[in-house]
Every structure is written in C-alpha cells, then in structure tokens.
Short mmCIF file of C-alpha atoms in Angstrom, two decimals:
data_model
loop_
_atom_site.label_atom_id
_atom_site.label_comp_id
_atom_site.label_asym_id
_atom_site.label_seq_id
_atom_site.Cartn_x
_atom_site.Cartn_y
_atom_site.Cartn_z
CA MET A 1 0.00 0.00 0.00
CA PRO A 2 1.42 3.41 -0.86
CA ARG A 3 2.54 5.62 1.98
CA GLY A 4 -0.36 7.51 3.52
CA VAL A 5 -3.02 5.07 2.27
CA VAL A 6 -4.81 3.02 4.92
CA LEU A 7 -6.93 -0.07 4.30
CA ARG A 8 -9.79 -0.60 6.74
CA ASP A 9 -13.19 -2.23 6.97
CA MET A 10 -16.00 -0.42 5.18
CA THR A 11 -18.70 0.90 7.51
CA GLU A 12 -22.26 2.11 6.99
CA ALA A 13 -20.91 5.66 7.26
CA ASP A 14 -18.75 5.03 4.17
CA VAL A 15 -21.64 3.96 1.94
CA PRO A 16 -22.61 7.42 0.58
CA ALA A 17 -19.01 8.19 -0.45
CA VAL A 18 -18.50 4.69 -1.88
CA HIS A 19 -21.76 4.94 -3.82
CA GLU A 20 -20.71 8.31 -5.23
CA LEU A 21 -17.48 6.73 -6.46
CA GLU A 22 -19.43 3.75 -7.82
CA LEU A 23 -21.60 6.07 -9.91
CA ALA A 24 -18.54 7.90 -11.23
CA LEU A 25 -16.48 4.78 -11.95
CA PHE A 26 -19.21 2.47 -13.26
CA PRO A 27 -21.99 4.71 -14.60
CA ILE A 28 -23.58 1.94 -16.69
CA ASP A 29 -23.41 -0.87 -14.14
CA ALA A 30 -23.34 1.01 -10.82
CA TRP A 31 -24.74 -0.78 -7.81
CA PRO A 32 -27.63 0.96 -6.07
CA GLU A 33 -26.65 2.43 -2.71
CA ARG A 34 -28.97 -0.08 -0.99
CA MET A 35 -26.89 -2.95 -2.37
CA PHE A 36 -23.81 -1.77 -0.46
CA ARG A 37 -25.88 -1.57 2.72
CA ASP A 38 -27.28 -5.06 2.09
CA GLU A 39 -23.79 -6.45 1.54
CA LEU A 40 -22.51 -4.88 4.78
CA SER A 41 -25.43 -6.43 6.66
CA GLN A 42 -24.13 -9.95 5.93
CA PRO A 43 -20.79 -10.16 7.78
CA SER A 44 -21.00 -13.95 8.13
CA THR A 45 -20.41 -14.30 4.37
CA ARG A 46 -19.07 -10.92 3.26
CA ARG A 47 -16.23 -8.50 4.00
CA TYR A 48 -15.82 -5.04 2.49
CA TYR A 49 -12.88 -2.67 2.66
CA VAL A 50 -12.07 0.91 1.81
CA ALA A 51 -8.65 2.43 1.21
CA GLU A 52 -8.38 6.04 2.25
CA GLU A 53 -5.80 8.78 2.25
CA ALA A 54 -5.72 12.38 3.38
CA GLY A 55 -7.12 14.69 0.73
CA PRO A 56 -5.61 18.08 -0.14
CA ASP A 57 -7.57 19.60 2.75
CA GLY A 58 -6.29 16.93 5.18
CA VAL A 59 -9.69 15.24 5.38
CA PRO A 60 -9.57 11.49 4.67
CA ARG A 61 -11.02 10.46 1.30
CA ILE A 62 -11.79 7.03 -0.04
CA VAL A 63 -9.59 6.12 -3.01
CA ALA A 64 -10.57 2.46 -3.36
CA TYR A 65 -13.15 -0.02 -2.19
CA ALA A 66 -13.66 -3.74 -2.53
CA GLY A 67 -15.61 -6.66 -1.20
CA VAL A 68 -15.61 -10.43 -1.17
CA MET A 69 -18.35 -12.97 -0.53
CA CYS A 70 -17.30 -16.35 0.81
CA VAL A 71 -19.47 -19.41 1.05
CA PRO A 72 -16.85 -22.17 1.26
CA PRO A 73 -15.46 -23.67 -0.80
CA ILE A 74 -15.96 -20.65 -3.12
CA ALA A 75 -15.17 -16.97 -2.60
CA ASP A 76 -16.31 -14.37 -5.09
CA VAL A 77 -14.85 -10.89 -5.49
CA GLN A 78 -18.02 -8.82 -5.51
CA THR A 79 -16.41 -5.51 -6.42
CA ILE A 80 -13.04 -3.82 -6.55
CA ALA A 81 -12.38 -0.26 -7.65
CA VAL A 82 -9.62 2.33 -7.46
CA VAL A 83 -10.12 5.97 -8.41
CA PRO A 84 -8.37 6.63 -11.74
CA GLU A 85 -5.96 9.25 -10.39
CA ARG A 86 -4.58 6.70 -7.89
CA GLU A 87 -4.26 3.74 -10.29
CA GLY A 88 -0.83 2.25 -10.83
CA LEU A 89 0.38 2.90 -7.28
CA GLY A 90 -0.23 -0.57 -5.85
CA ILE A 91 -3.55 0.17 -4.18
CA GLY A 92 -5.46 -2.34 -6.30
CA SER A 93 -2.82 -4.99 -5.62
CA ALA A 94 -2.96 -4.35 -1.87
CA VAL A 95 -6.75 -4.51 -1.82
CA LEU A 96 -6.83 -7.71 -3.91
CA THR A 97 -4.19 -9.26 -1.62
CA GLU A 98 -6.46 -8.59 1.35
CA LEU A 99 -9.54 -10.02 -0.41
CA ILE A 100 -7.62 -13.22 -1.18
CA ALA A 101 -6.33 -13.41 2.41
CA GLU A 102 -9.89 -13.03 3.69
CA ALA A 103 -11.06 -15.80 1.36
CA ARG A 104 -8.33 -18.06 2.78
CA ARG A 105 -9.25 -17.17 6.37
CA ARG A 106 -12.84 -18.13 5.61
CA GLY A 107 -11.86 -21.50 4.15
CA ALA A 108 -12.28 -20.88 0.42
CA ARG A 109 -10.51 -23.18 -2.01
CA ASP A 110 -11.13 -20.97 -5.04
CA VAL A 111 -11.67 -17.27 -5.65
CA LEU A 112 -13.83 -16.26 -8.62
CA LEU A 113 -14.50 -12.89 -10.19
CA GLU A 114 -16.05 -11.29 -13.25
CA VAL A 115 -14.16 -8.65 -15.20
CA ARG A 116 -15.20 -6.69 -18.23
CA ALA A 117 -13.71 -8.01 -21.46
CA ASP A 118 -12.82 -4.41 -22.38
CA ASN A 119 -10.80 -3.80 -19.18
CA PRO A 120 -7.27 -5.07 -19.93
CA ARG A 121 -5.75 -3.22 -16.96
CA ALA A 122 -7.89 -5.14 -14.46
CA GLN A 123 -7.38 -8.41 -16.34
CA GLY A 124 -3.62 -7.89 -16.12
CA LEU A 125 -3.82 -7.33 -12.37
CA TYR A 126 -5.80 -10.53 -11.88
CA ARG A 127 -3.45 -12.55 -14.09
CA ARG A 128 -0.45 -11.29 -12.10
CA PHE A 129 -2.13 -12.78 -9.02
CA GLY A 130 -2.58 -16.13 -10.75
CA PHE A 131 -6.20 -15.85 -11.88
CA ALA A 132 -7.02 -17.63 -15.13
CA GLN A 133 -10.04 -17.17 -17.38
CA ILE A 134 -12.40 -20.14 -17.13
CA HIS A 135 -15.52 -18.87 -18.91
CA THR A 136 -17.06 -15.96 -20.81
CA ARG A 137 -20.53 -14.62 -20.06
CA ARG A 138 -21.68 -13.12 -23.32
CA ARG A 139 -23.26 -9.66 -23.11
CA TYR A 140 -23.18 -9.78 -19.30
CA TYR A 141 -22.95 -6.04 -18.72
CA ARG A 142 -25.79 -3.63 -19.45
CA ASP A 143 -23.96 -2.12 -22.42
CA GLY A 144 -23.49 -5.56 -24.01
CA VAL A 145 -19.84 -6.13 -23.07
CA ASP A 146 -18.85 -9.69 -22.19
CA ALA A 147 -17.70 -10.67 -18.70
CA LEU A 148 -14.64 -12.86 -18.34
CA ILE A 149 -14.98 -15.28 -15.43
CA MET A 150 -11.63 -15.78 -13.76
CA GLN A 151 -10.57 -18.24 -11.08
CA LEU A 152 -7.73 -18.41 -8.58
CA PRO A 153 -7.28 -21.84 -6.94
CA LEU A 154 -6.21 -21.47 -3.30
CA GLU A 155 -5.94 -25.07 -2.28
CA VAL A 156 -2.43 -26.46 -2.49
CA PRO A 157 -1.87 -30.16 -1.72
CA PRO A 158 0.27 -30.74 1.37
CA SER A 159 3.92 -31.53 0.66
CA GLY A 160 4.39 -35.08 -0.56
CA GLU A 161 0.79 -35.53 -1.74
CA GLY A 162 -0.71 -35.38 -5.19
CA GLY A 163 2.42 -35.54 -7.28
CA THR A 164 5.61 -37.32 -8.14
CA GLN A 165 9.13 -36.15 -7.70
#
C-alpha cells in the first residue's frame, strides 16, 4: 500500500461516499446504494474494505473499495475499484491481496471474479495474481460487453501428496 493510504473495513458511514465513487467509476453498471448496505449487513459471508488517504484539505477520502463474498469452498470478489488518479500505485494490488487473504481465512478453495472483457488493466492485475479465465458470459454487462470469469485456486496439496518427484 502506498505511503499515507490506509486499508480498513468499510462501515455504513462510508456507503454514501462509496456509492458516489461507484456512480462515477461504473456509470452503466453502478450498484444501487442499498446494495452496499445489504452487503454490509451480511458479515457472516461478506467482508468489504475501503482504502483512504488524506485529501488536499487533510480530510480522509476514499480512493478504493472492494468486497468479497465467501461461502466455502468458493469466494467471489463482488467488487473492486480504485479511483483513476490513484491507479498504478499498488492500491489495487494491496486490496486484492487482502480479499484473497480473507477468502483463505474463511476456508475458500477458489476465488472467482467477473471482469469486463474491455478492461485489460484489471485483467492484467488478476493474471499477475494467478487468476485464469475459465468462462465468458456473453453480453453480461448492461452495455453488451462480455464478462470474463476468472478463477484463482487457493488449495495447495500438502507436501508429498498429489504428485511425483
């Protein structure tokens, strides 16, 4: 995480600011504000984070948000977003690292996610983490763009099992 950026759990108080970012970042497919509140109300299967830094006026501002749903053995990245002016600084990587760690803590064996077929930057991030495309959902997004379904296996056989040497 870049210096001055803090990752913490998303709270109800964060929802208006997160929803404002959602509308700006994903105008076609933005979640309704209520959906964020619904997701936060299910802590037994979900965990949401925000990354914040001090703005020019010294007041903290959210620069990224993300969430994961885990119903073992599967975890699903529900959302992940970084404001454009803070992309390329490692914030997305730090947030994704935490989502994967949370999936492991909750006993997931695989992490799944959907990513727009026209978003090579996000696809590259996921591939760097070991995600591989396993399916395409044709015309998944409201504007007709396909969704690539990607998977990251978490389960690793214990040493000495499942292979030859």
